[in-house]
Structure formats: C-alpha cells, structure tokens
Short mmCIF file of C-alpha atoms in Angstrom, two decimals:
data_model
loop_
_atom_site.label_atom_id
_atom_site.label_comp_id
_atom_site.label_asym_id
_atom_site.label_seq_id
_atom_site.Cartn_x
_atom_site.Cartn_y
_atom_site.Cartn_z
CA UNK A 1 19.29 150.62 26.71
CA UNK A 2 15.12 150.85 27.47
CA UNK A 3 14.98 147.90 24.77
CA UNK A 4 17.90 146.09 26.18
CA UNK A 5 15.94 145.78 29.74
CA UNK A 6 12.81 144.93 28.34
CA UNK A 7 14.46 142.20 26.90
CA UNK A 8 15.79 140.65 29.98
CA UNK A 9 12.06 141.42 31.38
CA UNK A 10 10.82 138.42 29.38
CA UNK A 11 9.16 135.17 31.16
CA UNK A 12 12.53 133.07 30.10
CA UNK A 13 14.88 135.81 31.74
CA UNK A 14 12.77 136.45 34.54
CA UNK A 15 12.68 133.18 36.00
CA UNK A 16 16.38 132.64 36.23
CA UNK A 17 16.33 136.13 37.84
CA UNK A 18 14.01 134.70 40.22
CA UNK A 19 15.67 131.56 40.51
CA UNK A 20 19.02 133.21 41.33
CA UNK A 21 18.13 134.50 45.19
CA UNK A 22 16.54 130.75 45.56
CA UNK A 23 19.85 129.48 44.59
CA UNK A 24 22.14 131.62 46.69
CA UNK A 25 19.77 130.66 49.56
CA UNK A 26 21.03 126.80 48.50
CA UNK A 27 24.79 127.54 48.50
CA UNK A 28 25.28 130.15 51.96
CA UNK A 29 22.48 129.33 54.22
CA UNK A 30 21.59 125.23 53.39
CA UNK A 31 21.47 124.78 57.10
CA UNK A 32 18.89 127.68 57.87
CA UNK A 33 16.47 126.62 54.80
CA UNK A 34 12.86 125.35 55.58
CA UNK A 35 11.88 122.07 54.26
CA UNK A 36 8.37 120.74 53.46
CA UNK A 37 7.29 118.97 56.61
CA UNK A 38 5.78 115.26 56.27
CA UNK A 39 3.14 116.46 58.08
CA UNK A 40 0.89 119.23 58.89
CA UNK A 41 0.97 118.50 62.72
CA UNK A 42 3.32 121.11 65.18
CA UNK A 43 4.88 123.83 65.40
CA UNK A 44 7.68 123.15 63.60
CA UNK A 45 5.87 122.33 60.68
CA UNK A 46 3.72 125.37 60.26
CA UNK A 47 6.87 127.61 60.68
CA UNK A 48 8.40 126.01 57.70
CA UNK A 49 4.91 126.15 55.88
CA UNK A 50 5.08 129.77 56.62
CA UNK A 51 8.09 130.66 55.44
CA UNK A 52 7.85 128.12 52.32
CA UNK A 53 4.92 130.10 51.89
CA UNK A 54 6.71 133.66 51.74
CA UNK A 55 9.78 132.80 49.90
CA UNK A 56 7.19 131.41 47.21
CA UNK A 57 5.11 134.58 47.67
CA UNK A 58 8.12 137.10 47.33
CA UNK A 59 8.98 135.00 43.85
CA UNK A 60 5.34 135.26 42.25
CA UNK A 61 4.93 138.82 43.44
CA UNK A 62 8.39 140.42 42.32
CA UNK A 63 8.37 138.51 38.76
CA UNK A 64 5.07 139.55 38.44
CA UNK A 65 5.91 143.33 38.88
CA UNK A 66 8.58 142.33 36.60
CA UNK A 67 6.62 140.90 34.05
CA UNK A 68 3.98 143.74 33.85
CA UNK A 69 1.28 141.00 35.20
CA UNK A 70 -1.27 142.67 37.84
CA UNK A 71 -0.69 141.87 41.33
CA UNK A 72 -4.05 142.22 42.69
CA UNK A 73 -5.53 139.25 44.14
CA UNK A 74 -2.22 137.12 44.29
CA UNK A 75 -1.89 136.26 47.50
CA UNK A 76 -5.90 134.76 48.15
CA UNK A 77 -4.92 132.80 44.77
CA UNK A 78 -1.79 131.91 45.93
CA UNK A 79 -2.72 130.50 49.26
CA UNK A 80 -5.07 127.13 47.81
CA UNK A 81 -2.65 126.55 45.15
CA UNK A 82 0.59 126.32 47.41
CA UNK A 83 -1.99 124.58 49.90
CA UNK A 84 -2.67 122.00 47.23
CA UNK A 85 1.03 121.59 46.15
CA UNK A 86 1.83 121.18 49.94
CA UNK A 87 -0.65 118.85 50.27
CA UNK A 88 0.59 116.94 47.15
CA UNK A 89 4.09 117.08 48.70
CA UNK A 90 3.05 115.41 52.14
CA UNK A 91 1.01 112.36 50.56
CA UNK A 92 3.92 111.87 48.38
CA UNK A 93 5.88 111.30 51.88
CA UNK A 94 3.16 108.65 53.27
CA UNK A 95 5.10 105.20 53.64
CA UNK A 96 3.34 103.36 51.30
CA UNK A 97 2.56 105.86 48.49
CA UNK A 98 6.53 106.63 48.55
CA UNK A 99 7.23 102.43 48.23
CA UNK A 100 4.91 102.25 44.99
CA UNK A 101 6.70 105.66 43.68
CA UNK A 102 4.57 108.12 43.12
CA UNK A 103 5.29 112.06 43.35
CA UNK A 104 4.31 115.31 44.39
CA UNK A 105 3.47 116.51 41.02
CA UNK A 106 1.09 113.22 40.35
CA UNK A 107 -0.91 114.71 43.17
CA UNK A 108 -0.48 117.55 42.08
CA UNK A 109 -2.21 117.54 38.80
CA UNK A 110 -4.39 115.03 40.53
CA UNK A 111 -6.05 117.97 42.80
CA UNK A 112 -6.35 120.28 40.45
CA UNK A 113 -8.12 118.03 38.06
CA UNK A 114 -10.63 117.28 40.47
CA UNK A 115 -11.28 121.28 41.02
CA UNK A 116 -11.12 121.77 37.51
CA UNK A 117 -13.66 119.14 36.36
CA UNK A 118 -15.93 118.39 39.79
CA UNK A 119 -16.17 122.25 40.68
CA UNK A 120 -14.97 125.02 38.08
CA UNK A 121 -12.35 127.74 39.02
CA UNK A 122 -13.56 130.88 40.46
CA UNK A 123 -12.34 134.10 38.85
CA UNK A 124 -10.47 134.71 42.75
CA UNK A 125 -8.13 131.80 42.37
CA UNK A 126 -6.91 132.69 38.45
CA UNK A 127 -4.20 135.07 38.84
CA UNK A 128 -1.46 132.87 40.56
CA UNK A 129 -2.50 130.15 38.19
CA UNK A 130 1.25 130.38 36.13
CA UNK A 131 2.50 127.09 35.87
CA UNK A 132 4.61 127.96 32.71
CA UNK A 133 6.55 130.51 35.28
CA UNK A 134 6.72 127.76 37.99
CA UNK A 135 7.59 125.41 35.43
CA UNK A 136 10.93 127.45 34.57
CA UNK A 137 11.93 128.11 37.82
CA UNK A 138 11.76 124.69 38.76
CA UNK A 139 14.24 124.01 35.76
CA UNK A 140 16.61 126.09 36.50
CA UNK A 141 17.09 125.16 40.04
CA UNK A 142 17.18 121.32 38.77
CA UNK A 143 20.35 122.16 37.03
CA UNK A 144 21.92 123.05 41.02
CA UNK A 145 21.77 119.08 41.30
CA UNK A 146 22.84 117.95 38.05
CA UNK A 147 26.59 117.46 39.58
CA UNK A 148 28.82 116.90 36.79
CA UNK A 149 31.49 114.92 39.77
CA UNK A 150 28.44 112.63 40.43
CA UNK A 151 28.19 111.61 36.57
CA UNK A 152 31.86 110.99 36.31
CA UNK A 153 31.34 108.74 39.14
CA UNK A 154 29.99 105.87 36.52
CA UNK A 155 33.22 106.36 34.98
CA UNK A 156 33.54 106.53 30.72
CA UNK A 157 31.64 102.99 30.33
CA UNK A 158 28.35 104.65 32.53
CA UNK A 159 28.50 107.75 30.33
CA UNK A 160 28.87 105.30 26.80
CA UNK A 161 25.58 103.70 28.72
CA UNK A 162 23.82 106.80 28.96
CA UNK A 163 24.78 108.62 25.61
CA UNK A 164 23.94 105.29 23.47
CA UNK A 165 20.71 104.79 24.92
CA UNK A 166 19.33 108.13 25.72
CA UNK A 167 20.40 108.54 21.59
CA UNK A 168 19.16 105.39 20.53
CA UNK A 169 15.34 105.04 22.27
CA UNK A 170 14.99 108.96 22.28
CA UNK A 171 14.83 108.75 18.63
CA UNK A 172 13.14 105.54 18.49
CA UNK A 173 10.76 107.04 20.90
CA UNK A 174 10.06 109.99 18.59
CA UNK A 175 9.80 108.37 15.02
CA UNK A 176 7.33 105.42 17.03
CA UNK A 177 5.34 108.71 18.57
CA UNK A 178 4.89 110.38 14.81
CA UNK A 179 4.58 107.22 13.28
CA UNK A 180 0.90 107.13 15.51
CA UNK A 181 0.27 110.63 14.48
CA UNK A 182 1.29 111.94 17.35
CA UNK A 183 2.50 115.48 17.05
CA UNK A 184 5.79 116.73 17.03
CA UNK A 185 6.24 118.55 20.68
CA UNK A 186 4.14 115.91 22.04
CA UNK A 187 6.64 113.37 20.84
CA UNK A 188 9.59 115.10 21.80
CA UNK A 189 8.29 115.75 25.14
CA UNK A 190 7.24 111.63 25.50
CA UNK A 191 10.50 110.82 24.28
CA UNK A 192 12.60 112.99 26.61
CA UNK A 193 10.62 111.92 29.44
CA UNK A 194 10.64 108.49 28.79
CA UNK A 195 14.73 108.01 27.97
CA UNK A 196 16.41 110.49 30.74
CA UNK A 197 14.80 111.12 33.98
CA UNK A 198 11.21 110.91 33.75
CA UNK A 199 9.02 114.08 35.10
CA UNK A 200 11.74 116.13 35.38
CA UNK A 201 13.07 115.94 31.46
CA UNK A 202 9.30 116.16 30.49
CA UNK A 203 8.74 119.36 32.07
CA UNK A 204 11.86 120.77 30.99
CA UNK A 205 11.08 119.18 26.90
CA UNK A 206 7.95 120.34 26.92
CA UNK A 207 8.57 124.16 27.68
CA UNK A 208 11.33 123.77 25.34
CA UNK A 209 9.13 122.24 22.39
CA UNK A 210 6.18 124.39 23.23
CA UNK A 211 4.53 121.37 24.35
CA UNK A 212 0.49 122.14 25.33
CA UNK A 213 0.35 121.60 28.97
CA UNK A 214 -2.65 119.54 29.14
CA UNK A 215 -0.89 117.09 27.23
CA UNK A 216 2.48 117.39 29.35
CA UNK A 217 0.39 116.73 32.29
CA UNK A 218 -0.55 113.35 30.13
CA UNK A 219 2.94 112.22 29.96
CA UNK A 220 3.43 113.14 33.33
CA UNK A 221 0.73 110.77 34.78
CA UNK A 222 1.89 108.12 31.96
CA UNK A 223 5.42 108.21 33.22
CA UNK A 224 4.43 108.28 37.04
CA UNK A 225 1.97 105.25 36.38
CA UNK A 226 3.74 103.13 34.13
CA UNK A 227 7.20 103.30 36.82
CA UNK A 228 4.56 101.30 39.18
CA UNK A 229 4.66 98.00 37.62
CA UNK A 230 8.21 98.76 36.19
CA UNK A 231 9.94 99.20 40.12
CA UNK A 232 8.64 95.27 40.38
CA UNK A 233 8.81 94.18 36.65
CA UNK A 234 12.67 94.56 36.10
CA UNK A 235 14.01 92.86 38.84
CA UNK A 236 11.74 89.56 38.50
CA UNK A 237 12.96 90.01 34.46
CA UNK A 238 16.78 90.96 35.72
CA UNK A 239 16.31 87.87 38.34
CA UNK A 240 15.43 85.44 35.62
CA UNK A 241 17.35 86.12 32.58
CA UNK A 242 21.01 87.42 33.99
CA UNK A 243 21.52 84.11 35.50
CA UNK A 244 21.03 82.37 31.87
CA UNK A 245 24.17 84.57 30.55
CA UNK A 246 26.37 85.16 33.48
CA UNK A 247 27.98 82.77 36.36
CA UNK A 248 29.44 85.45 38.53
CA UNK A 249 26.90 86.96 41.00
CA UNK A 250 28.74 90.82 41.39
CA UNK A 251 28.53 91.08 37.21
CA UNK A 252 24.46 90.21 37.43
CA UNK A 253 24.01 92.56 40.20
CA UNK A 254 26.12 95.15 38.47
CA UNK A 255 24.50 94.49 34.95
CA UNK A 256 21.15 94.45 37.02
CA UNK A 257 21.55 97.78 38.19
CA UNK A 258 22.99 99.15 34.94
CA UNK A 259 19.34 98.18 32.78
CA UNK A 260 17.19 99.10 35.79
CA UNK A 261 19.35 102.77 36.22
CA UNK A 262 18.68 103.27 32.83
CA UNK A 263 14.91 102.05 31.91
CA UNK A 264 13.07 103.13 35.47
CA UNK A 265 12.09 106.88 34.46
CA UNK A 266 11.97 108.14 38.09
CA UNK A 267 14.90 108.58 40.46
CA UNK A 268 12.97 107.53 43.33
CA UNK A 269 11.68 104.14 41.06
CA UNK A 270 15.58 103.21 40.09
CA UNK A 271 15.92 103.44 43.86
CA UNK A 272 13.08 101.12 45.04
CA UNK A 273 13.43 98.25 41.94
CA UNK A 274 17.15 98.16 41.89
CA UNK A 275 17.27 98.02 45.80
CA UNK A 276 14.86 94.54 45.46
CA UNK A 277 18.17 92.58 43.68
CA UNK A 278 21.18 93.91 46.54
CA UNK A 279 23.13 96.63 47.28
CA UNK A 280 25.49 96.71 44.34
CA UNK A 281 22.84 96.39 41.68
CA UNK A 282 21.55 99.75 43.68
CA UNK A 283 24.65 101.73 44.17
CA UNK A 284 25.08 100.85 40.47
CA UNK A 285 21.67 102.03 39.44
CA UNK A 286 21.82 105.08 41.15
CA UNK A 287 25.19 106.24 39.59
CA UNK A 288 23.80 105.17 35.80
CA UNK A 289 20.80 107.27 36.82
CA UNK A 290 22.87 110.33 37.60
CA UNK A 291 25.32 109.78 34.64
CA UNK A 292 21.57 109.40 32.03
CA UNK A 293 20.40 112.62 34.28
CA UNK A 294 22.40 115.31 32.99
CA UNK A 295 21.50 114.59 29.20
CA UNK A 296 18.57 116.69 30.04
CA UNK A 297 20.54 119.67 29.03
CA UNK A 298 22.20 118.44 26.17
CA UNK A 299 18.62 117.16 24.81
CA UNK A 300 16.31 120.53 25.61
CA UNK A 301 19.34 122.54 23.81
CA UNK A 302 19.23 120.18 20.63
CA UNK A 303 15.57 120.29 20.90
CA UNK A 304 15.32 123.95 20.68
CA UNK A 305 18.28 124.30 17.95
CA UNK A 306 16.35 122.12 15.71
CA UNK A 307 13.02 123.93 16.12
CA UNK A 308 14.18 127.12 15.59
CA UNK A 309 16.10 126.29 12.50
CA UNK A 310 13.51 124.00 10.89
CA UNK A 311 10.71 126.85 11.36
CA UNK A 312 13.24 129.17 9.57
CA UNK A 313 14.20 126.79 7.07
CA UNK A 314 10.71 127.12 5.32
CA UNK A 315 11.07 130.62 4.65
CA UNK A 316 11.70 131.40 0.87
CA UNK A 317 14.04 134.03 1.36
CA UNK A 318 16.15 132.75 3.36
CA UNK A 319 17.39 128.38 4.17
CA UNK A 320 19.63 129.68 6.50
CA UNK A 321 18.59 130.33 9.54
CA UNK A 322 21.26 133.26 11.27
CA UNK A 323 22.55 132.52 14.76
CA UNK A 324 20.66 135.74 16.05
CA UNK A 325 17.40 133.89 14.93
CA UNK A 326 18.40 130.92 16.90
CA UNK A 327 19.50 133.12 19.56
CA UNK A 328 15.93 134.98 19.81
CA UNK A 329 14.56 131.47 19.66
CA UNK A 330 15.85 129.58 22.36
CA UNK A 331 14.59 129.43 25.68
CA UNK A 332 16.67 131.27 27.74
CA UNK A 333 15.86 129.28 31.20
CA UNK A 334 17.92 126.32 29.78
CA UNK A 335 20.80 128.76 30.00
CA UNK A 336 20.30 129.34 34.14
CA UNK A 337 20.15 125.43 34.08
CA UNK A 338 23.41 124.71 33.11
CA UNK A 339 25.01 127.70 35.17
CA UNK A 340 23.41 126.57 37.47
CA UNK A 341 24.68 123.07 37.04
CA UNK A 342 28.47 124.28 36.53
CA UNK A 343 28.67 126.82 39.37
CA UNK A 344 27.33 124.04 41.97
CA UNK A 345 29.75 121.61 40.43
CA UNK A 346 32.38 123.88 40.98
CA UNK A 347 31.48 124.32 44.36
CA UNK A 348 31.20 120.59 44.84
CA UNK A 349 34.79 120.27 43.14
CA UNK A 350 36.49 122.76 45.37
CA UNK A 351 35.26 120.77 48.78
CA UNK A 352 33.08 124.35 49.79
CA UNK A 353 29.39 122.28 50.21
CA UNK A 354 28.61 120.76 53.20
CA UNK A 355 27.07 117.39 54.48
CA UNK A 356 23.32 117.15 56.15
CA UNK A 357 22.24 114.99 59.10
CA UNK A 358 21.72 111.96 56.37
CA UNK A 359 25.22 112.49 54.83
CA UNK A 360 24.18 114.04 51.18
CA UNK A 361 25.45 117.53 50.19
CA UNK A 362 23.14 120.28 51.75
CA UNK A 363 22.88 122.26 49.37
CA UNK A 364 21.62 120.69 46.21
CA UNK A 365 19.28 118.97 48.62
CA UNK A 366 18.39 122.59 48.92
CA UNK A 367 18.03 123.12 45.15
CA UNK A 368 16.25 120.06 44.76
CA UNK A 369 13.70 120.74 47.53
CA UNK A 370 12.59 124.10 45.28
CA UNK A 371 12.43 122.41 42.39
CA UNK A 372 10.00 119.87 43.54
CA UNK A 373 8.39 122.67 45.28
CA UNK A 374 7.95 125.09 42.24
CA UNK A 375 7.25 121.75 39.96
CA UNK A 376 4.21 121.04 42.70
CA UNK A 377 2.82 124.40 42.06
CA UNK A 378 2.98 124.42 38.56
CA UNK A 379 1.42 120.68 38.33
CA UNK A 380 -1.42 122.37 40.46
CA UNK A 381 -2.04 125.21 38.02
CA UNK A 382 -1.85 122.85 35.15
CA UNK A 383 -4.42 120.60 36.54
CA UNK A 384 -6.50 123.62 37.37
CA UNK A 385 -6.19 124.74 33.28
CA UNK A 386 -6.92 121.12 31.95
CA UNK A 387 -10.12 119.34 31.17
CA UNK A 388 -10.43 115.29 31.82
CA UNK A 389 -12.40 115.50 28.49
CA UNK A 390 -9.04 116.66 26.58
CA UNK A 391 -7.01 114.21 28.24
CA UNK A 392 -9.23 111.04 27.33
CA UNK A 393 -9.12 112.08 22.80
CA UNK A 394 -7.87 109.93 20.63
CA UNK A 395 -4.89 111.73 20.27
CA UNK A 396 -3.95 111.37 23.30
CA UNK A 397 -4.77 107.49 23.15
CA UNK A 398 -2.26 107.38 20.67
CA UNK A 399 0.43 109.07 23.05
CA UNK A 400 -0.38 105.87 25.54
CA UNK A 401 0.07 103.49 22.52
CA UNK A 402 3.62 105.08 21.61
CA UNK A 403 4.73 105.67 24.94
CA UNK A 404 4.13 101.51 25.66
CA UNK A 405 6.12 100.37 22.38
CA UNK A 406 8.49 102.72 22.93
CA UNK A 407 9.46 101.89 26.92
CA UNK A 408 9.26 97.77 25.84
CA UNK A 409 11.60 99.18 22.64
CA UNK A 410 13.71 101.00 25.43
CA UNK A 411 13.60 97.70 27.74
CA UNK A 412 15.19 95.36 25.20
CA UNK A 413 17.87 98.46 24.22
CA UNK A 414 18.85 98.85 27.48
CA UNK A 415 19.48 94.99 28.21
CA UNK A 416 21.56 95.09 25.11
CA UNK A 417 23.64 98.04 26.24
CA UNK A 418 23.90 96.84 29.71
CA UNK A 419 24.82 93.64 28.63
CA UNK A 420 27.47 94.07 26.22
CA UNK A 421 29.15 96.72 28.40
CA UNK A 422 28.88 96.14 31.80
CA UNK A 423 29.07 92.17 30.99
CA UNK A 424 31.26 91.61 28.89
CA UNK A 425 33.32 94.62 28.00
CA UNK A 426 33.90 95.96 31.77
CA UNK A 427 35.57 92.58 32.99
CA UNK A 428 38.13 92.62 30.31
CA UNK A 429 39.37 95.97 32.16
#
C-alpha cells in the first residue's frame, strides 16, 4: 500500500491532484472566481491579484509537500515569478499587442530571458522556479475547454478537415524537422505545435516527448512570431486566389475560414485574420479551430505510445514491449486532460454550465483562465533556466529552417483540403 501512494506522489500524478480543486473551483463557483485584471490600477484589481496569488501559492506549496521538495523560501520566490507572469498577462491585454497576437507566455519567456541573461538568478528566487510542474497543470486544466459539443459543431466534413491535415503536415512536419537534423522530441514538439493549436499543443508535446525546455521555449517564440505576418498573409492570399476558383461569395468566405482555421497556430490569430474577410469566414474559422483543437490529446497519447515502445523495442531480450511498460511510461497528466475534457463535456451536454456577462460558458472560461495562468508561470521559469546563447546554435537554426518549410508545406495542404471539401464536396450536400 506504502508503494502504491508513493506512486501516485509522482510529478505526473501530482499535478492532476492539484489541478482537480482548480477545476471544481471552474464547475461550482465560475461566478465567484478572480480573473487577471487588465490592469494593475484599483482596488478591484489587487483583490483579484491577491487571491490569484494564494490559490497559486496553496498549489506550489501543497504539491511541494507532496512531492518531498523543500518549502523554504517559496513564497519570496514565488512572489517575482507570479509578478512577472502577471505582468506578461496584462501586456498581452494592451489593444494593440492583442491586434498583432501575441500572448502571455511570449512575455513570459521574454522577462525571464532578460533576468536570466542581463542579470543572473539569485539563489532566493530558485525554488519556485518549476515550470515542468506549471507546465502540467496548465495541461490538464486545458482539457476543461476542449468541449467535445463544440467540435461536433463543424459537423463530420470539419472533423475530415482536421484529422487529414493535422495527419498529413504533422508528419510532414516531422520527417522535414529530422531531415535538417533536427532531433526527435524537438521535431515532434515543432510539429505538434505547428499543425493543432500552436503554444498550447507545444507545451503539452514537449512534456510528452521529453522535449528540453530551452528549446520548447524556441518553438514557442517561433510559433508566436511567425502567426504575426500569418493573421495578415492569409486573407490577402484567401482574397486573391478564392475568387479565381469560386463564383459564389458564402463558399469563398466559408472556404476562407476553413484554410485560415486550420493554418493560423493561435486561437486568438484564427480570430483576428479570419475576422479581416467577414463574419462567416470567422464563425467558420473558429469552429475548424475547435474541431483541429482537440487532436491535442489524440497526438500527445500517440506520441508517448510510440516512445515508450520504440525505447523498448531495442532491448535484446525482449521486441515486445508489455502494456505495464507502456503503462509506467506514459505521462500520466495526459490522463487528467481528457477527464477533464469528458467530465466538462458532460456537463456542457446536460445544460448544468452557465453563461458570463459576454455570453460564453463560465466555466471553461474558468479553466482556461488557469491554464494561461499556470502556462505564464511556467514560461517565466523557463526563461529564467534558459540562456540566449543556447537558443541562437545551429541546431536550433535548423528548427527555424524546418518550422518555415513545413508551415508553407502546411499552407498549400490546407488550401487543398479546404478546397476540395468545403468547395466542392460540401455544396453537393
């Protein structure tokens, strides 16, 4: 029984035991929840900071205990890096920065690159510095606003749009990345990033692949850059090539929204270019986005079934790998993603969530709002753990030079997809 416990007192099991109270919050008290102000101005604000703040504390502290870590000198630590991540979280919010795109955890790794490589990192501020354990816990609550009714929305000919390319360019992606010597969890992490959702499947790849974090934080800053010219690029492209093919104005707007849903690699960049061409082409984007979205779980499992049979596979004794080895293997997070994905969807199914002030569903807003928030710390830490002089190697030059082929590869895929289904095939329905 002693054994069984340690066990579940792992970093995997502990953050979904973390997560779970964060969660719960979500579903029974949406309404009562702080939120991270757009500004550090008022009253208002600072009471949300402060309880932000003490949730966050209560998290680090308890899976600490639970992890065996010491406790001593957490708070101090804790205090500049949730600073930073709030700060992160407010410029993301500032009119213009949220037009071009950008987010929190850009900023994030943004201010703790400049401590990291300006200053150095004091011995005070190292022991909240656990971006791996922020990393999970930010996974797990993603899955509370992976709704499975919103995916269905797009109906079977969004889903054929999101399983053909996500399959297609993720291994295009990959053999591209390896072909430029580019190593394997880099590549899977640049290739789940760059064909689901952007930041979000990155982080979740990477602590799936084992990916280093200095060169997730890469990725991230590729993805988060490269969306920039993107939110403008595809409509002028849409704008100037749909017409050539198609007379009817609804099928270029809807075909529109279709590519840009599913080659924009940010949420918040499918918004902003596919809102440029109209409002169908948006709606339309939005729901492709959503439908792409929840291949993040399907992808991190798949990722983590292959690596822990193929290490397994090279043993002499033994070419096949038992299910208690790929059991002991597999991260154990992406399990409280997709419960938490099914029991919110159930909720959502049975009519028992509730609507905010700007008519979305309260409480995956809720879930979403700690997963940026946990992501934002983690992106902190990592900065604070990477140097600019790792970032800049030729390796990583090589991850730049795969990523670009592989998002111009995913470009002309996607146009193709769109194209063929939402052109041609959808009408005849």
């Amino acid at each position: 029984m002693k054994n069984f416990i340690e066990k579940l007192r792992v970093e995997d099991w502990v953050a979904v035991w973390m997560s779970i109270p964060l969660l719960l919050m979500a579903l029974f008290v949406p309404k009562n929840m702080p939120i991270v102000p757009s500004t550090l101005v008022g009253e208002v604000a600072w009471y949300n900071i402060m309880l932000l703040f003490g949730i966050v504390l209560a998290v680090i502290y308890i899976g600490s205990l639970l992890l065996h870590r010491p406790v001593k000198g957490l708070f101090p630590s804790l205090v500049v890096i949730f600073l930073l991540s709030l700060l992160a979280q407010v410029v993301e919010k500032i009119g213009i920065v949220k037009e071009f795109g950008f987010e929190s955890v850009f900023f994030s790794v943004i201010f703790g690159l400049l401590i990291r490589n300006l200053w150095h990192v004091p011995d005070w501020l190292k022991p909240a510095i656990q971006g791996e354990f922020f990393i999970k816990i930010g996974v797990v609550c993603l899955g509370a606003t992976i709704l499975i009714e919103d995916v269905m929305k797009s109906g079977v000919l969004g889903l054929v749009q999101a399983v053909l390319v996500v399959t297609i360019v993720w291994f295009s992606a990959y053999f591209i990345a390896r072909k430029m010597q580019v190593d394997q969890h880099t590549a899977m992490t640049m290739s789940s990033g760059l064909t689901i959702c952007g930041v979000s499947a990155a982080i979740t790849a990477a602590r799936v692949a084992k990916c280093e974090e200095n060169k997730l934080s890469y990725i991230v800053s590729l993805i988060l850059i490269i969306v920039v010219p993107m939110i403008y690029l595809m409509p002028w492209l849409a704008n100037m090539i749909l017409p050539l093919i198609f007379d009817d104005a609804e099928t270029i707007q809807t075909v529109a929204g279709a590519w840009i849903g599913g080659t924009v690699d940010t949420t918040s960049g499918v918004a902003a270019s596919s809102s440029i061409i109209g409002d169908v082409a948006n709606g339309h984007a939005m729901i492709i986005k959503a439908a792409q979205n929840v291949m993040i779980g399907f992808v991190a499992f798949f990722i983590a079934l292959y690596l822990s049979t193929r290490k397994e596979q090279r043993l002499k004794d033994d070419n096949r790998p038992s299910l208690a080895i790929v059991w002991d293997k597999f991260p154990k997070f992406i399990i409280g993603f997709v419960v938490a994905s099914l029991v919110f969807s159930m909720f959502q199914t049975g009519d028992l969530m509730t609507l905010n002030e700007k008519g979305k569903l309260a409480e995956p807003a809720v879930a979403k709002m700690f997963s940026k928030l946990f992501f934002s710390l983690a992106f902190v830490c990592i900065g604070l753990d990477t140097r600019l002089k790792d970032i800049i190697s030729k390796e990583n030059r090589n991850v730049m030079k795969a990523f670009l082929l592989a998002q111009t590869w995913n470009i002309v895929v996607t146009f193709i997809v769109a194209v063929v289904i939402f052109g041609f095939l959808k009408p005849l329905f």
